[in-house]
PDB file of C-alpha atoms in Angstrom:
ATOM      1  CA  MET N 207     167.385  74.271 127.171  1.00 54.00           C
ATOM      2  CA  PRO N 208     163.968  72.599 126.759  1.00 63.00           C
ATOM      3  CA  HIS N 209     162.357  75.924 127.594  1.00 64.00           C
ATOM      4  CA  LYS N 210     164.213  77.701 124.733  1.00 67.00           C
ATOM      5  CA  LEU N 211     163.257  74.955 122.304  1.00 60.00           C
ATOM      6  CA  ALA N 212     159.592  75.223 123.299  1.00 59.00           C
ATOM      7  CA  CYS N 213     159.699  78.999 122.796  1.00 54.00           C
ATOM      8  CA  TRP N 214     161.241  78.646 119.315  1.00 57.00           C
ATOM      9  CA  LEU N 215     158.686  76.007 118.358  1.00 61.00           C
ATOM     10  CA  ALA N 216     155.856  78.263 119.540  1.00 56.00           C
ATOM     11  CA  VAL N 217     157.230  81.225 117.549  1.00 54.00           C
ATOM     12  CA  GLY N 218     157.613  79.022 114.482  1.00 56.00           C
ATOM     13  CA  LEU N 219     154.068  77.709 114.820  1.00 54.00           C
ATOM     14  CA  VAL N 220     152.667  81.236 115.173  1.00 50.00           C
ATOM     15  CA  LEU N 221     154.548  82.378 112.049  1.00 51.00           C
ATOM     16  CA  LEU N 222     153.367  79.334 110.123  1.00 50.00           C
ATOM     17  CA  LEU N 223     149.746  79.942 111.098  1.00 48.00           C
ATOM     18  CA  ALA N 224     150.017  83.642 110.256  1.00 45.00           C
ATOM     19  CA  ALA N 225     151.379  82.786 106.812  1.00 48.00           C
ATOM     20  CA  CYS N 226     148.585  80.325 106.143  1.00 50.00           C
ATOM     21  CA  SER N 227     145.710  82.455 107.333  1.00 46.00           C
ATOM     22  CA  GLY N 228     143.977  85.423 105.737  1.00 51.00           C
ATOM     23  CA  ASP N 229     143.128  86.260 102.190  1.00 56.00           C
ATOM     24  CA  PRO N 230     144.408  83.711  99.684  1.00 62.00           C
ATOM     25  CA  GLY N 231     145.022  86.504  97.134  1.00 81.00           C
ATOM     26  CA  THR N 232     142.975  84.889  94.390  1.00 89.00           C
ATOM     27  CA  GLY N 233     139.431  83.646  93.799  1.00 92.00           C
ATOM     28  CA  PRO N 234     136.111  84.801  95.190  1.00 96.00           C
ATOM     29  CA  LYS N 235     135.670  85.536  98.871  1.00 96.00           C
ATOM     30  CA  ASP N 236     132.816  84.442 101.123  1.00 96.00           C
ATOM     31  CA  VAL N 237     129.949  86.914 100.924  1.00 96.00           C
ATOM     32  CA  ARG N 238     127.985  87.788 104.026  1.00 97.00           C
ATOM     33  CA  TRP N 239     124.561  87.566 102.382  1.00 96.00           C
ATOM     34  CA  ASP N 240     121.978  90.110 103.573  1.00 97.00           C
ATOM     35  CA  ARG N 241     124.854  92.082 105.209  1.00 97.00           C
ATOM     36  CA  ASP N 242     127.413  93.041 102.557  1.00 97.00           C
ATOM     37  CA  ALA N 243     126.475  95.994 100.313  1.00 96.00           C
ATOM     38  CA  CYS N 244     127.102  96.570  96.635  1.00 96.00           C
ATOM     39  CA  GLU N 245     130.163  98.751  96.100  1.00 96.00           C
ATOM     40  CA  ARG N 246     128.379 100.821  93.439  1.00 94.00           C
ATOM     41  CA  CYS N 247     124.730 101.237  94.422  1.00 91.00           C
ATOM     42  CA  ARG N 248     124.940 100.282  98.123  1.00 93.00           C
ATOM     43  CA  MET N 249     122.071  97.778  97.893  1.00 94.00           C
ATOM     44  CA  VAL N 250     122.472  94.812 100.236  1.00 96.00           C
ATOM     45  CA  LEU N 251     123.428  91.546  98.493  1.00 96.00           C
ATOM     46  CA  SER N 252     120.504  89.174  98.906  1.00 95.00           C
ATOM     47  CA  ASP N 253     120.086  87.439  95.548  1.00 95.00           C
ATOM     48  CA  ARG N 254     122.665  84.655  95.465  1.00 96.00           C
ATOM     49  CA  ASN N 255     122.129  83.916  91.769  1.00 97.00           C
ATOM     50  CA  PHE N 256     123.070  87.284  90.230  1.00 97.00           C
ATOM     51  CA  SER N 257     125.917  88.676  92.363  1.00 98.00           C
ATOM     52  CA  ALA N 258     129.434  89.561  91.340  1.00 98.00           C
ATOM     53  CA  GLN N 259     132.841  90.242  92.877  1.00 98.00           C
ATOM     54  CA  ILE N 260     135.972  91.958  91.651  1.00 98.00           C
ATOM     55  CA  ARG N 261     139.366  91.172  93.114  1.00 97.00           C
ATOM     56  CA  TYR N 262     141.913  93.861  92.251  1.00 96.00           C
ATOM     57  CA  PHE N 263     145.244  95.249  93.347  1.00 93.00           C
ATOM     58  CA  PRO N 264     145.052  98.905  94.486  1.00 90.00           C
ATOM     59  CA  GLU N 265     147.782 101.051  93.004  1.00 85.00           C
ATOM     60  CA  GLY N 266     151.048 100.629  94.875  1.00 84.00           C
ATOM     61  CA  LYS N 267     149.773  97.675  96.951  1.00 86.00           C
ATOM     62  CA  THR N 268     150.889  94.055  96.882  1.00 87.00           C
ATOM     63  CA  ARG N 269     147.779  92.592  98.479  1.00 92.00           C
ATOM     64  CA  SER N 270     144.509  92.292  96.624  1.00 94.00           C
ATOM     65  CA  ARG N 271     141.205  93.795  97.656  1.00 96.00           C
ATOM     66  CA  VAL N 272     137.746  92.321  96.953  1.00 97.00           C
ATOM     67  CA  VAL N 273     134.581  94.322  96.355  1.00 98.00           C
ATOM     68  CA  VAL N 274     131.107  92.819  95.948  1.00 98.00           C
ATOM     69  CA  PHE N 275     128.159  93.771  93.766  1.00 97.00           C
ATOM     70  CA  ASP N 276     124.471  92.856  93.675  1.00 96.00           C
ATOM     71  CA  ASP N 277     124.407  92.567  89.851  1.00 96.00           C
ATOM     72  CA  ILE N 278     127.011  91.998  87.112  1.00 97.00           C
ATOM     73  CA  GLY N 279     125.861  95.331  85.695  1.00 96.00           C
ATOM     74  CA  CYS N 280     126.991  97.235  88.782  1.00 95.00           C
ATOM     75  CA  ALA N 281     130.330  95.406  88.687  1.00 97.00           C
ATOM     76  CA  ILE N 282     131.023  96.262  85.063  1.00 97.00           C
ATOM     77  CA  LEU N 283     129.977  99.895  85.412  1.00 96.00           C
ATOM     78  CA  TRP N 284     132.121 100.285  88.533  1.00 96.00           C
ATOM     79  CA  LEU N 285     135.086  98.590  86.863  1.00 96.00           C
ATOM     80  CA  GLU N 286     134.853 100.866  83.802  1.00 94.00           C
ATOM     81  CA  GLU N 287     135.518 103.869  86.103  1.00 93.00           C
ATOM     82  CA  GLN N 288     138.707 102.406  87.575  1.00 94.00           C
ATOM     83  CA  PRO N 289     142.159 103.385  86.263  1.00 91.00           C
ATOM     84  CA  TRP N 290     143.464  99.816  86.702  1.00 90.00           C
ATOM     85  CA  LYS N 291     140.528  98.110  84.908  1.00 90.00           C
ATOM     86  CA  ASP N 292     142.829  96.479  82.357  1.00 91.00           C
ATOM     87  CA  ASP N 293     145.303  95.084  84.923  1.00 92.00           C
ATOM     88  CA  PRO N 294     145.660  91.359  84.072  1.00 93.00           C
ATOM     89  CA  ARG N 295     145.652  90.479  87.784  1.00 94.00           C
ATOM     90  CA  THR N 296     142.062  91.759  88.161  1.00 96.00           C
ATOM     91  CA  GLU N 297     139.620  88.905  88.662  1.00 97.00           C
ATOM     92  CA  ILE N 298     135.859  89.142  88.061  1.00 98.00           C
ATOM     93  CA  TRP N 299     133.546  86.531  89.532  1.00 98.00           C
ATOM     94  CA  VAL N 300     129.794  86.061  89.020  1.00 98.00           C
ATOM     95  CA  THR N 301     127.352  83.585  90.454  1.00 98.00           C
ATOM     96  CA  ASP N 302     125.731  80.913  88.289  1.00 98.00           C
ATOM     97  CA  HIS N 303     122.120  82.054  87.822  1.00 97.00           C
ATOM     98  CA  ARG N 304     120.875  78.506  88.509  1.00 97.00           C
ATOM     99  CA  ASN N 305     122.739  77.501  91.662  1.00 97.00           C
ATOM    100  CA  GLY N 306     124.676  80.499  92.997  1.00 96.00           C
ATOM    101  CA  GLU N 307     128.133  78.966  92.588  1.00 98.00           C
ATOM    102  CA  TRP N 308     130.974  81.363  91.763  1.00 98.00           C
ATOM    103  CA  ILE N 309     132.357  81.238  88.196  1.00 98.00           C
ATOM    104  CA  ASP N 310     134.965  83.263  86.303  1.00 98.00           C
ATOM    105  CA  ALA N 311     133.036  86.135  84.660  1.00 98.00           C
ATOM    106  CA  ARG N 312     135.403  86.284  81.677  1.00 97.00           C
ATOM    107  CA  VAL N 313     134.684  82.701  80.599  1.00 97.00           C
ATOM    108  CA  ALA N 314     130.990  82.582  81.575  1.00 98.00           C
ATOM    109  CA  THR N 315     128.130  82.607  79.092  1.00 98.00           C
ATOM    110  CA  TYR N 316     125.432  85.199  79.753  1.00 98.00           C
ATOM    111  CA  VAL N 317     121.742  84.598  79.244  1.00 97.00           C
ATOM    112  CA  LYS N 318     119.396  87.532  78.583  1.00 96.00           C
ATOM    113  CA  GLY N 319     115.902  87.923  79.948  1.00 92.00           C
ATOM    114  CA  LYS N 320     116.534  87.289  83.625  1.00 94.00           C
ATOM    115  CA  ILE N 321     115.054  89.368  86.408  1.00 93.00           C
ATOM    116  CA  THR N 322     118.128  90.711  88.214  1.00 93.00           C
ATOM    117  CA  PRO N 323     118.514  93.056  91.186  1.00 93.00           C
ATOM    118  CA  MET N 324     119.453  96.115  89.095  1.00 92.00           C
ATOM    119  CA  GLU N 325     117.490  95.104  85.970  1.00 91.00           C
ATOM    120  CA  PHE N 326     120.442  94.539  83.662  1.00 94.00           C
ATOM    121  CA  GLY N 327     118.788  91.212  82.861  1.00 94.00           C
ATOM    122  CA  LEU N 328     121.834  88.923  82.568  1.00 97.00           C
ATOM    123  CA  GLY N 329     122.329  85.561  84.235  1.00 97.00           C
ATOM    124  CA  ALA N 330     125.692  83.801  84.051  1.00 98.00           C
ATOM    125  CA  GLN N 331     126.484  80.126  83.604  1.00 98.00           C
ATOM    126  CA  PRO N 332     129.668  78.184  82.934  1.00 97.00           C
ATOM    127  CA  GLU N 333     128.441  76.237  79.912  1.00 96.00           C
ATOM    128  CA  PRO N 334     128.170  77.746  76.421  1.00 95.00           C
ATOM    129  CA  LEU N 335     124.622  78.259  75.175  1.00 94.00           C
ATOM    130  CA  GLU N 336     123.328  79.011  71.684  1.00 94.00           C
ATOM    131  CA  GLY N 337     122.302  82.654  71.662  1.00 94.00           C
ATOM    132  CA  GLY N 338     124.248  83.349  74.876  1.00 96.00           C
ATOM    133  CA  LEU N 339     126.615  86.282  75.223  1.00 97.00           C
ATOM    134  CA  ASP N 340     130.333  86.078  75.940  1.00 97.00           C
ATOM    135  CA  PHE N 341     131.917  88.510  78.436  1.00 98.00           C
ATOM    136  CA  GLU N 342     132.559  91.329  75.927  1.00 97.00           C
ATOM    137  CA  GLN N 343     129.037  91.065  74.508  1.00 98.00           C
ATOM    138  CA  ALA N 344     127.609  91.116  78.043  1.00 97.00           C
ATOM    139  CA  LYS N 345     129.666  94.186  78.843  1.00 97.00           C
ATOM    140  CA  GLN N 346     128.305  95.956  75.724  1.00 97.00           C
ATOM    141  CA  HIS N 347     124.752  94.952  76.713  1.00 96.00           C
ATOM    142  CA  ILE N 348     125.282  96.448  80.170  1.00 96.00           C
ATOM    143  CA  LEU N 349     126.695  99.682  78.783  1.00 94.00           C
ATOM    144  CA  LYS N 350     123.744 100.014  76.352  1.00 93.00           C
ATOM    145  CA  VAL N 351     121.186  99.384  79.116  1.00 92.00           C
ATOM    146  CA  GLU N 352     122.886 102.009  81.310  1.00 91.00           C
ATOM    147  CA  GLU N 353     123.059 104.521  78.455  1.00 86.00           C
ATOM    148  CA  ARG N 354     119.402 103.933  77.572  1.00 84.00           C
ATOM    149  CA  PHE N 355     117.927 104.150  81.050  1.00 80.00           C
ATOM    150  CA  ASN N 356     120.739 105.709  83.100  1.00 70.00           C
ATOM    151  CA  ILE N 357     118.824 105.231  86.361  1.00 57.00           C
ATOM    152  CA  HIS N 358     120.893 102.658  88.215  1.00 51.00           C
ATOM    153  CA  GLY N 359     123.029 103.202  91.282  1.00 51.00           C
ATOM    154  CA  VAL N 360     124.683 106.564  91.685  1.00 52.00           C
ATOM    155  CA  HIS N 361     123.077 107.886  88.502  1.00 57.00           C
ATOM    156  CA  LEU N 362     119.650 107.744  90.128  1.00 57.00           C
ATOM    157  CA  LEU N 363     120.667 110.494  92.537  1.00 61.00           C
ATOM    158  CA  GLU N 364     121.856 112.628  89.635  1.00 67.00           C
ATOM    159  CA  ARG N 365     118.552 112.106  87.852  1.00 64.00           C
ATOM    160  CA  PHE N 366     116.619 113.221  90.960  1.00 68.00           C
ATOM    161  CA  LYS N 367     118.763 116.363  91.138  1.00 75.00           C
ATOM    162  CA  GLN N 368     118.068 117.147  87.493  1.00 78.00           C
ATOM    163  CA  GLN N 369     114.330 116.638  87.996  1.00 79.00           C
ATOM    164  CA  ALA N 370     114.362 118.919  91.057  1.00 82.00           C
ATOM    165  CA  ALA N 371     116.229 121.603  89.130  1.00 86.00           C
ATOM    166  CA  GLN N 372     113.677 121.376  86.297  1.00 87.00           C
ATOM    167  CA  ARG N 373     110.795 121.708  88.801  1.00 88.00           C
ATOM    168  CA  ASP N 374     112.470 124.708  90.431  1.00 88.00           C
ATOM    169  CA  ALA N 375     112.982 126.375  87.066  1.00 90.00           C
ATOM    170  CA  ALA N 376     109.346 125.788  86.102  1.00 88.00           C
ATOM    171  CA  ARG N 377     108.141 127.251  89.436  1.00 87.00           C
ATOM    172  CA  LYS N 378     110.322 130.335  89.009  1.00 87.00           C
ATOM    173  CA  ALA N 379     109.015 130.856  85.485  1.00 85.00           C
ATOM    174  CA  GLN N 380     105.445 130.449  86.754  1.00 84.00           C
ATOM    175  CA  ARG N 381     106.027 132.984  89.547  1.00 82.00           C
ATOM    176  CA  ALA N 382     107.602 135.436  87.111  1.00 79.00           C
ATOM    177  CA  GLU N 383     104.551 135.178  84.863  1.00 75.00           C
ATOM    178  CA  SER N 384     102.169 135.745  87.757  1.00 70.00           C
ATOM    179  CA  THR N 385     103.956 138.925  88.861  1.00 67.00           C
ATOM    180  CA  LEU N 386     103.734 140.599  85.457  1.00 64.00           C
ATOM    181  CA  PRO N 387     101.186 143.407  85.344  1.00 65.00           C
ATOM    182  CA  THR N 388      97.951 142.433  83.757  1.00 63.00           C
ATOM    183  CA  ILE N 389      96.831 144.784  81.047  1.00 68.00           C
ATOM    184  CA  ILE N 390      93.088 145.118  80.879  1.00 68.00           C
ATOM    185  CA  PRO N 391      91.873 146.430  77.565  1.00 68.00           C
ATOM    186  CA  GLU N 392      89.798 149.567  77.731  1.00 73.00           C
ATOM    187  CA  GLN N 393      86.179 149.063  77.162  1.00 72.00           C
ATOM    188  CA  LYS N 394      84.421 151.463  74.842  1.00 71.00           C
ATOM    189  CA  PRO N 395      81.128 152.885  76.043  1.00 64.00           C
TER     190      PRO N 395
END
């Protein structure tokens, strides 16, 4: 009898520990700095003052997934491409530009003029600031920067492809011109 009781206690303890461990399902996760890569541009996360995370629920799943970003700009641009971007369960976290602590991106105030990993130039902080941007204004700023420069993350590869195609077209045109017969005007005696 004591053996059965010990087995049941062990099983109960294992189940209890399994239920308590793992992903809490909410909040930011621990980032492995200088190891984790940005979900959008694949740059390694090194700058602890300008990083972001998105916790979302993949379609048809009950457990959340967390992806990390090296800049709030990458996070917003990536999120805009997702079909579930407006799901109320989606959480967006950014680091405070002064101390690297995680704060809710939707209630943060954004300060312009910062040097950030992907040059979107926004730093987040929890306190309101005169002249600071709220989340929607920060999102519009990011979309305008991306539209104006369109060189960040995956778009950089597309830009290189376009430039290569333009160079190839120019070379073909130059070769076509050089193969045309040259007409030498007759000289009169």
